PDB file of C-alpha atoms in Angstrom:
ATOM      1  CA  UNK A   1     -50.465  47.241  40.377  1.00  0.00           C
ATOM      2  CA  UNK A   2     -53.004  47.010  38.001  1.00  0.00           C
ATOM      3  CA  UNK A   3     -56.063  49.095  36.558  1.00  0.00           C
ATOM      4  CA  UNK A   4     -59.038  47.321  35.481  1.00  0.00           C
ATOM      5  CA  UNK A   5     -61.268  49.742  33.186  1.00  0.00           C
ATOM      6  CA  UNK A   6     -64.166  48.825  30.426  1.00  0.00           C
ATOM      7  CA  UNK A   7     -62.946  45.002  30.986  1.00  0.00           C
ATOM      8  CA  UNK A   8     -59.367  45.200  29.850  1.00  0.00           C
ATOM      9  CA  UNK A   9     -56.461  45.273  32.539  1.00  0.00           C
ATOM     10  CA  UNK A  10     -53.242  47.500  31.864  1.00  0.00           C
ATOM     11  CA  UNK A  11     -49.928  46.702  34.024  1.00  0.00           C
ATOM     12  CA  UNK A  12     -48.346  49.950  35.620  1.00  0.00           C
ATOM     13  CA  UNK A  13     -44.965  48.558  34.764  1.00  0.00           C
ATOM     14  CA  UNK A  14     -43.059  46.154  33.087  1.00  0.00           C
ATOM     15  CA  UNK A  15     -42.354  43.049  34.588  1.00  0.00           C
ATOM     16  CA  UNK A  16     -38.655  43.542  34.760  1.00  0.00           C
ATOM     17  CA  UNK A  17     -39.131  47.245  35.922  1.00  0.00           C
ATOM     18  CA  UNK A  18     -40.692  46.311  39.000  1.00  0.00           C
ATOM     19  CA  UNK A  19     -40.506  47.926  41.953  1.00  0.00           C
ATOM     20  CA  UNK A  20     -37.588  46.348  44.002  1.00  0.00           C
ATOM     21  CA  UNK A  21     -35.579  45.328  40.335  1.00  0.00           C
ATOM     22  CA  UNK A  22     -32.488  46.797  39.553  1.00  0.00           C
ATOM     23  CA  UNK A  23     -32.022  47.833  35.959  1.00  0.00           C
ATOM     24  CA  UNK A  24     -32.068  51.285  34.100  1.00  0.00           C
ATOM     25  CA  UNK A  25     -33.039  54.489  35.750  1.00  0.00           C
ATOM     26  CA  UNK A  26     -36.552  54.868  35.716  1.00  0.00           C
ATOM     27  CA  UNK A  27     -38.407  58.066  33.933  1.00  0.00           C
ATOM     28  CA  UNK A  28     -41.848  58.672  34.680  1.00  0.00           C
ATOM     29  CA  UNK A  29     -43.837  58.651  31.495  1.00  0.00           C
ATOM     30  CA  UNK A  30     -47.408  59.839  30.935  1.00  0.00           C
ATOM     31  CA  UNK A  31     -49.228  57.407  28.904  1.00  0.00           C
ATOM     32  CA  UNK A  32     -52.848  57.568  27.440  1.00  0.00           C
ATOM     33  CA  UNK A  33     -54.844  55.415  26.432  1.00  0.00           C
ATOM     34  CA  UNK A  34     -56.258  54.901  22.432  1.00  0.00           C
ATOM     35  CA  UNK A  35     -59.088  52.268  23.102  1.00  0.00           C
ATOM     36  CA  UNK A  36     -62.700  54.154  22.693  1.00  0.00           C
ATOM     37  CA  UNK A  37     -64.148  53.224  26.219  1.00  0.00           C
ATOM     38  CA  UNK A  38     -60.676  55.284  27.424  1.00  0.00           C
ATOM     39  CA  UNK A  39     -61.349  57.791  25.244  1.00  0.00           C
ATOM     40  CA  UNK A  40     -64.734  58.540  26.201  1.00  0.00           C
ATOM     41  CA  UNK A  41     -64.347  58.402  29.851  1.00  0.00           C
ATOM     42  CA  UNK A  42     -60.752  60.483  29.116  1.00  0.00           C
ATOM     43  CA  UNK A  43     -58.847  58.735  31.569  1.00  0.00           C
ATOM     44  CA  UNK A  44     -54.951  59.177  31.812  1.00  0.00           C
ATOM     45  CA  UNK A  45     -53.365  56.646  32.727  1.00  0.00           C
ATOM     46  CA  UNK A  46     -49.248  57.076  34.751  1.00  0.00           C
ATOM     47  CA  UNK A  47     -46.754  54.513  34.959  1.00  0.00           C
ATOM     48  CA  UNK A  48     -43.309  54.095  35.432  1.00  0.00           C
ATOM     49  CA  UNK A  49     -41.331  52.662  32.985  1.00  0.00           C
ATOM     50  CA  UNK A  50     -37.712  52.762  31.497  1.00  0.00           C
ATOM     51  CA  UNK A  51     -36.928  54.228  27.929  1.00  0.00           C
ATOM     52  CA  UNK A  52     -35.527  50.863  26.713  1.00  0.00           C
ATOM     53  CA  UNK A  53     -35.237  47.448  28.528  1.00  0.00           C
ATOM     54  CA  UNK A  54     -32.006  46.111  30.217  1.00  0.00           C
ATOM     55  CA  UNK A  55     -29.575  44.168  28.038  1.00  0.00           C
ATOM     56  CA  UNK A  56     -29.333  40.437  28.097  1.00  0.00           C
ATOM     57  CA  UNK A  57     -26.023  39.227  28.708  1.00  0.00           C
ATOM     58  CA  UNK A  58     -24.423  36.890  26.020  1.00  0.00           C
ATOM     59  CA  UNK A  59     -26.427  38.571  22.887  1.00  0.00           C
ATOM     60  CA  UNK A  60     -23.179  40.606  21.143  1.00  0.00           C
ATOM     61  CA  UNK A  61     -23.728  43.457  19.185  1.00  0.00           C
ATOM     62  CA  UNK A  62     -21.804  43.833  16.018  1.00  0.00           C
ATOM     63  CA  UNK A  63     -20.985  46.950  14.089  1.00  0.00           C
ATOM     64  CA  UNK A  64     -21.319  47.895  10.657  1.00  0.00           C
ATOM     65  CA  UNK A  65     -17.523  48.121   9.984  1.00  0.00           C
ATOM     66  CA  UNK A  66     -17.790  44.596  10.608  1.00  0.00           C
ATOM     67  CA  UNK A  67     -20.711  43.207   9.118  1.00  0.00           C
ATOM     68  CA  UNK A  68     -18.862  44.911   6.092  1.00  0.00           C
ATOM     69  CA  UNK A  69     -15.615  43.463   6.253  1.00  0.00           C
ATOM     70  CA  UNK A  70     -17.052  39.866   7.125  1.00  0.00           C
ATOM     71  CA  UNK A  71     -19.772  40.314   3.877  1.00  0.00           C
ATOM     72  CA  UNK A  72     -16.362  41.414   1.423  1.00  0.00           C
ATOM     73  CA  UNK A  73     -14.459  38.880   2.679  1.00  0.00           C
ATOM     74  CA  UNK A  74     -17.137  35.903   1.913  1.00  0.00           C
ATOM     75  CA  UNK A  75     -17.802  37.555  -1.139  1.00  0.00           C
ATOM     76  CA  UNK A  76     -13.976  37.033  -2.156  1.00  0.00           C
ATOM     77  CA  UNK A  77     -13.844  33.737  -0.644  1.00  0.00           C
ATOM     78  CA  UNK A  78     -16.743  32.303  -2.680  1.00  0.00           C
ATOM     79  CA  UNK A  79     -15.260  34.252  -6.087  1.00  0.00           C
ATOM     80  CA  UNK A  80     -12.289  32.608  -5.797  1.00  0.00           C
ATOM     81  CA  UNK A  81     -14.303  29.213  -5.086  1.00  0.00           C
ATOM     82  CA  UNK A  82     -16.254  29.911  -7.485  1.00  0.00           C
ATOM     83  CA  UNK A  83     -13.335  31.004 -10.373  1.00  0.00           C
ATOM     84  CA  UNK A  84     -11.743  27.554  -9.696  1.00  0.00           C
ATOM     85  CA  UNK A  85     -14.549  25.209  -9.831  1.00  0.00           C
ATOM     86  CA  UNK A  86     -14.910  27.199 -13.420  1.00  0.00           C
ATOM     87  CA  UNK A  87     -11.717  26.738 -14.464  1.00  0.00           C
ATOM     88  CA  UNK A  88     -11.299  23.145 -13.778  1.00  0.00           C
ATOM     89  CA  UNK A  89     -15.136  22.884 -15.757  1.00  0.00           C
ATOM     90  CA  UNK A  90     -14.134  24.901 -18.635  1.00  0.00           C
ATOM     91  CA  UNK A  91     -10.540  22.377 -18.765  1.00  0.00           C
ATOM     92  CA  UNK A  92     -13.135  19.276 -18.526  1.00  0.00           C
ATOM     93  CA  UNK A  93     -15.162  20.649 -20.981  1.00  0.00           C
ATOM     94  CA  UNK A  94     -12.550  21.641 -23.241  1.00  0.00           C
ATOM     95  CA  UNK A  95     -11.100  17.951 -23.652  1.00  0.00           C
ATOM     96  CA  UNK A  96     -14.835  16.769 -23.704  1.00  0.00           C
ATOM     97  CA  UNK A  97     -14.958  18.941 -27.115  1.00  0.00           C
ATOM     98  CA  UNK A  98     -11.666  18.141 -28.229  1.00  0.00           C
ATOM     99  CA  UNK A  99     -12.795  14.520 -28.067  1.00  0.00           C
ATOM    100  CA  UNK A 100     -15.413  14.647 -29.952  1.00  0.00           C
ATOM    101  CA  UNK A 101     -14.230  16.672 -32.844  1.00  0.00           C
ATOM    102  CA  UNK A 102     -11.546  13.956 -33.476  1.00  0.00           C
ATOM    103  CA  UNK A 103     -14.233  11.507 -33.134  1.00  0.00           C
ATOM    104  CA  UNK A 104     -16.344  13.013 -35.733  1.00  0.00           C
ATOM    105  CA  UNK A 105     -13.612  14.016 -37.830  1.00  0.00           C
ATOM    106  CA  UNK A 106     -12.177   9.647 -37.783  1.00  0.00           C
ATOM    107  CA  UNK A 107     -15.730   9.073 -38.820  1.00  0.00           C
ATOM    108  CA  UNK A 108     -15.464  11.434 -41.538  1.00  0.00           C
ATOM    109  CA  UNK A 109     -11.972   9.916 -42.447  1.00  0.00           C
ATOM    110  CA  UNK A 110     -13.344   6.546 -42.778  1.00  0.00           C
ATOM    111  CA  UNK A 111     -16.217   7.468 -44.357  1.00  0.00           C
ATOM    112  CA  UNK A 112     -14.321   9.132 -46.941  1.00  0.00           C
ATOM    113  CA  UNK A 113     -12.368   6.515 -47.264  1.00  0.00           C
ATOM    114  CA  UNK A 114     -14.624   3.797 -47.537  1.00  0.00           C
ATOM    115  CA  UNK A 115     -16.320   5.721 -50.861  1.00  0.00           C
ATOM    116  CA  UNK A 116     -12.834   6.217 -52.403  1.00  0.00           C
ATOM    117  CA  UNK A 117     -12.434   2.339 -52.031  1.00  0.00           C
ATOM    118  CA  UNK A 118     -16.395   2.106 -53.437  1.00  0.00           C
ATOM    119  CA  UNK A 119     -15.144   4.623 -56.598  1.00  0.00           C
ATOM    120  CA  UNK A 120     -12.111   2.579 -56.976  1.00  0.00           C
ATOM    121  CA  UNK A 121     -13.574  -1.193 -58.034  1.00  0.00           C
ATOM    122  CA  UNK A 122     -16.706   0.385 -59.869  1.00  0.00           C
ATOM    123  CA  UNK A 123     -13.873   1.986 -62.176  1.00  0.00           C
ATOM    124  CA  UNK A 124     -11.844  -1.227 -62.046  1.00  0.00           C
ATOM    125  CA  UNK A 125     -14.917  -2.748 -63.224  1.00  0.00           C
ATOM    126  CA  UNK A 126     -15.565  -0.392 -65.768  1.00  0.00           C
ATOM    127  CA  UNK A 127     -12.357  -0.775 -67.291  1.00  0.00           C
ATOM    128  CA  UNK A 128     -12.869  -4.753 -66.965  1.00  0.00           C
ATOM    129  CA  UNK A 129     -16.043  -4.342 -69.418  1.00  0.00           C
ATOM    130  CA  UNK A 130     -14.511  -1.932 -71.692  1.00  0.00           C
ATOM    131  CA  UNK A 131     -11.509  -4.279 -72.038  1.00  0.00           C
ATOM    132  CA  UNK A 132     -13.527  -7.041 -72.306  1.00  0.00           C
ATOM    133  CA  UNK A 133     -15.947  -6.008 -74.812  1.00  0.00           C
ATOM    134  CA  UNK A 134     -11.822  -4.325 -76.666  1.00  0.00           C
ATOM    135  CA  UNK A 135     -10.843  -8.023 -76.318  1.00  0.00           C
ATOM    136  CA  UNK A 136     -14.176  -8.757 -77.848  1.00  0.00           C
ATOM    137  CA  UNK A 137     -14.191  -6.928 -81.145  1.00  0.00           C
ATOM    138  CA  UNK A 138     -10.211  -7.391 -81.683  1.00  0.00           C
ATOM    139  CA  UNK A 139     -11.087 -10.992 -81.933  1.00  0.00           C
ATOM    140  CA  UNK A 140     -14.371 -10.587 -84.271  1.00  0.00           C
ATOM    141  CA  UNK A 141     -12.011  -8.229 -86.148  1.00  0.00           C
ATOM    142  CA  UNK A 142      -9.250 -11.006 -86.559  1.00  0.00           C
ATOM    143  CA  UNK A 143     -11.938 -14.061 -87.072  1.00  0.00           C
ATOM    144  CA  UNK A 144     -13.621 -11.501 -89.840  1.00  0.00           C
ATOM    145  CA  UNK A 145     -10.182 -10.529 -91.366  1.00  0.00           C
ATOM    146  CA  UNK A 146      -9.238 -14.623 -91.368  1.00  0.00           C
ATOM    147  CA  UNK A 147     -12.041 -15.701 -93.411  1.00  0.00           C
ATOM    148  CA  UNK A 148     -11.862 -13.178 -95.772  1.00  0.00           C
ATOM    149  CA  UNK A 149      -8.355 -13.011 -96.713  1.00  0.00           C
ATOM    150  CA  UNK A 150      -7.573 -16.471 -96.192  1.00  0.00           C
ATOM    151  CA  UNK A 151     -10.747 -18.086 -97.885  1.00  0.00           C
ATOM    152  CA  UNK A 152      -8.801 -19.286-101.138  1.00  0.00           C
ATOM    153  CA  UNK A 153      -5.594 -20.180 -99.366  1.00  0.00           C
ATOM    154  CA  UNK A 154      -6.989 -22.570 -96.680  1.00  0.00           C
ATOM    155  CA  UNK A 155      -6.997 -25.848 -98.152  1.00  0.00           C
ATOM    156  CA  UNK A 156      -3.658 -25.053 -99.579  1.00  0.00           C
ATOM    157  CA  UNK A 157      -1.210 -25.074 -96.721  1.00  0.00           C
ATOM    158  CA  UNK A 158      -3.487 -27.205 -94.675  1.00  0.00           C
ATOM    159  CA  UNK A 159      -2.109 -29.417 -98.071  1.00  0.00           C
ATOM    160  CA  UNK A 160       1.021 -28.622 -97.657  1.00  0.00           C
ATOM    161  CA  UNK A 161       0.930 -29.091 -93.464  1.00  0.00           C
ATOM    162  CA  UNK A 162      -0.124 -32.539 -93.920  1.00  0.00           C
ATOM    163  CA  UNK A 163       2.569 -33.264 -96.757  1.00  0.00           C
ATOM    164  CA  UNK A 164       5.451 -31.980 -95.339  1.00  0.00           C
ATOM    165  CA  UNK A 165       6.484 -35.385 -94.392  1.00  0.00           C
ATOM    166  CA  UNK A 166       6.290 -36.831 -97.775  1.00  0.00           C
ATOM    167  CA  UNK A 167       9.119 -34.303 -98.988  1.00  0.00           C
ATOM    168  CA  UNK A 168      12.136 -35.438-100.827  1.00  0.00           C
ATOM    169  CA  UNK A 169      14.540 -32.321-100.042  1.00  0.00           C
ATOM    170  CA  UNK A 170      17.506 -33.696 -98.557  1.00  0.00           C
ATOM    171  CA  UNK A 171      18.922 -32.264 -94.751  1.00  0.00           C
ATOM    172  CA  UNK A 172      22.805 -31.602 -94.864  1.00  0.00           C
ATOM    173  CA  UNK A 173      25.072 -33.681 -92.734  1.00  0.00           C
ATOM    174  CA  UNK A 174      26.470 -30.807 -91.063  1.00  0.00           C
ATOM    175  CA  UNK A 175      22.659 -29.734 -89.794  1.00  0.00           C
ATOM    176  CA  UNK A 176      22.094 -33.078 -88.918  1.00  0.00           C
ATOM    177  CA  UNK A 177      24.692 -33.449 -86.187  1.00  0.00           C
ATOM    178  CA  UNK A 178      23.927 -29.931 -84.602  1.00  0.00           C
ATOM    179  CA  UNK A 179      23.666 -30.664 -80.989  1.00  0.00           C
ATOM    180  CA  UNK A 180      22.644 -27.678 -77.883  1.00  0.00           C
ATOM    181  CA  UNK A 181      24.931 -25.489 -76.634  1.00  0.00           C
ATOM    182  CA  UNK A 182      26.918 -26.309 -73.545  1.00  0.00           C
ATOM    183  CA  UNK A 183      26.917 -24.770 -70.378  1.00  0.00           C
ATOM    184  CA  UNK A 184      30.227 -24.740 -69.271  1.00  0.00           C
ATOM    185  CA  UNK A 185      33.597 -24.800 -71.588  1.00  0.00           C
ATOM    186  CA  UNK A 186      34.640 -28.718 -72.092  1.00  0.00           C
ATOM    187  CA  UNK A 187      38.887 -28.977 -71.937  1.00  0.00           C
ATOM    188  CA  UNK A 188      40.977 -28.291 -74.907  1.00  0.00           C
ATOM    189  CA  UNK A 189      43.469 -30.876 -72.770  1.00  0.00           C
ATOM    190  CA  UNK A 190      43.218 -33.630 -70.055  1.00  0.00           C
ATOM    191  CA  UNK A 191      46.000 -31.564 -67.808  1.00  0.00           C
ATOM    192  CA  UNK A 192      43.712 -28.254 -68.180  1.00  0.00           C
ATOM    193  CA  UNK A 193      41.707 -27.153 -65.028  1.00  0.00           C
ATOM    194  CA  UNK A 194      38.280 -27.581 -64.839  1.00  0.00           C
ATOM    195  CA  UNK A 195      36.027 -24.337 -64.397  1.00  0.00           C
ATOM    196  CA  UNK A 196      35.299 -25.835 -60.745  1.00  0.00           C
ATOM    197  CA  UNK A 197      39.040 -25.549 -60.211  1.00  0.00           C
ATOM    198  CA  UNK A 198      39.635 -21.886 -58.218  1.00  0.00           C
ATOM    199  CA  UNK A 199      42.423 -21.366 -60.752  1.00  0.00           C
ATOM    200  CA  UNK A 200      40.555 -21.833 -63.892  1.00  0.00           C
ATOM    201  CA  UNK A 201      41.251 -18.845 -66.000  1.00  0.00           C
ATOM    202  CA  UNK A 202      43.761 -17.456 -64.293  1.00  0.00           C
ATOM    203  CA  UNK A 203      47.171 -17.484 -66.185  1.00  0.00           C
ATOM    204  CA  UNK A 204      50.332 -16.647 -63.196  1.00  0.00           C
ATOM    205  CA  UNK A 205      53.535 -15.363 -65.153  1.00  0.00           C
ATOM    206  CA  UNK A 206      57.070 -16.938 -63.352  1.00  0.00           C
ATOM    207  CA  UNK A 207      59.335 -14.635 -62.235  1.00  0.00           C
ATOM    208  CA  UNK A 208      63.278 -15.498 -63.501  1.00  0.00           C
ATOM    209  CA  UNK A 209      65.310 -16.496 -60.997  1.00  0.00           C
ATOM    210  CA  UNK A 210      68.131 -14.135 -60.133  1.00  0.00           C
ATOM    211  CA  UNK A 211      71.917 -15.603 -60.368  1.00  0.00           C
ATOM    212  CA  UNK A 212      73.729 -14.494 -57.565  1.00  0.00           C
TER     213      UNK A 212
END
């Protein structure tokens, strides 16, 4: 049924709260309307209708208890998700640091190092100079000390180098035949053993022979 008033239409019921539908029990309700061409002409306006439309089937209602419980237990699933991916994160990252702090402190080793080599020939070279320019004035020193102590007495045993061979002093026969020392002791005997011999040096006592 419907009501056609100031050029607007208005169904008398729902369409599944028709007449010949099963559903809820039906409660008459007085209804007016708010438009102003209703208002003015104060028309009221009665359908039937039902306080809430049927149910659909297949649409399940959950309760609160278990909204709750399904909410807490995500929650926990996704901490503990969550915690591990952290943890196996923090262990990556941890090596990751531990990495590079060995790195840098290698480089800082070598580094080191490679100064303490730099330090070490500059000094060598140092002491090189200073020795050098020691060595220097030790022999200025000597050449300086040469000439003036030895300026008189020069000639004179260059003289006496160059007539050594002219002197008369006679050598002693016993100096004459002096030959180098041996290395190995000659025989005092032709039926002595030689130092090659294994029994050289050794002197074997005899034992007496018993008389029986």
């Amino acid at each position: 049924m419907k009501v056609k008033l100031a050029a607007h239409s208005i169904h008398a019921s729902p369409p599944w709260q028709r007449p010949g539908s099963t559903g809820a029990p039906f409660k008459r309700r007085s209804v007016k309307c708010a438009c102003p061409v209703c208002a003015r002409v104060g028309a009221s306006l009665r359908y039937t209708g039902a306080v809430t439309p049927p149910r659909r089937r297949g649409n399940p209602v959950y309760s609160l208890t278990i909204l709750i419980a399904t909410g807490a237990i995500t929650l926990l699933v996704g901490g503990a998700i969550g915690l591990l991916i952290g943890r196996r994160l923090s262990a990556d990252g941890q090596r990751l640091r531990d990495t590079e702090r060995k790195l840098d402190q290698m480089t800082q080793d070598k580094r080191a190092y490679e100064n303490s080599v730099v330090e070490h020939f500059s000094q060598t070279a140092r002491l090189l100079n200073t020795l050098t320019d020691s060595y220097r004035n030790v022999h200025n020193h000597l050449a300086s000390g040469a000439e003036t102590l030895c300026a008189d007495k020069g000639p004179v045993s260059l003289e006496r180098l160059q007539g050594g061979a002219e002197d008369d002093a006679e050598i002693p026969a016993h100096l004459a035949q002096i030959q180098p020392p041996l290395d190995y002791a000659p025989k005092t005997s032709p039926g002595e053993k030689g130092m090659l011999n294994e029994e050289f040096g050794i002197e074997r006592q005899r034992k007496p022979v018993e008389e029986r």
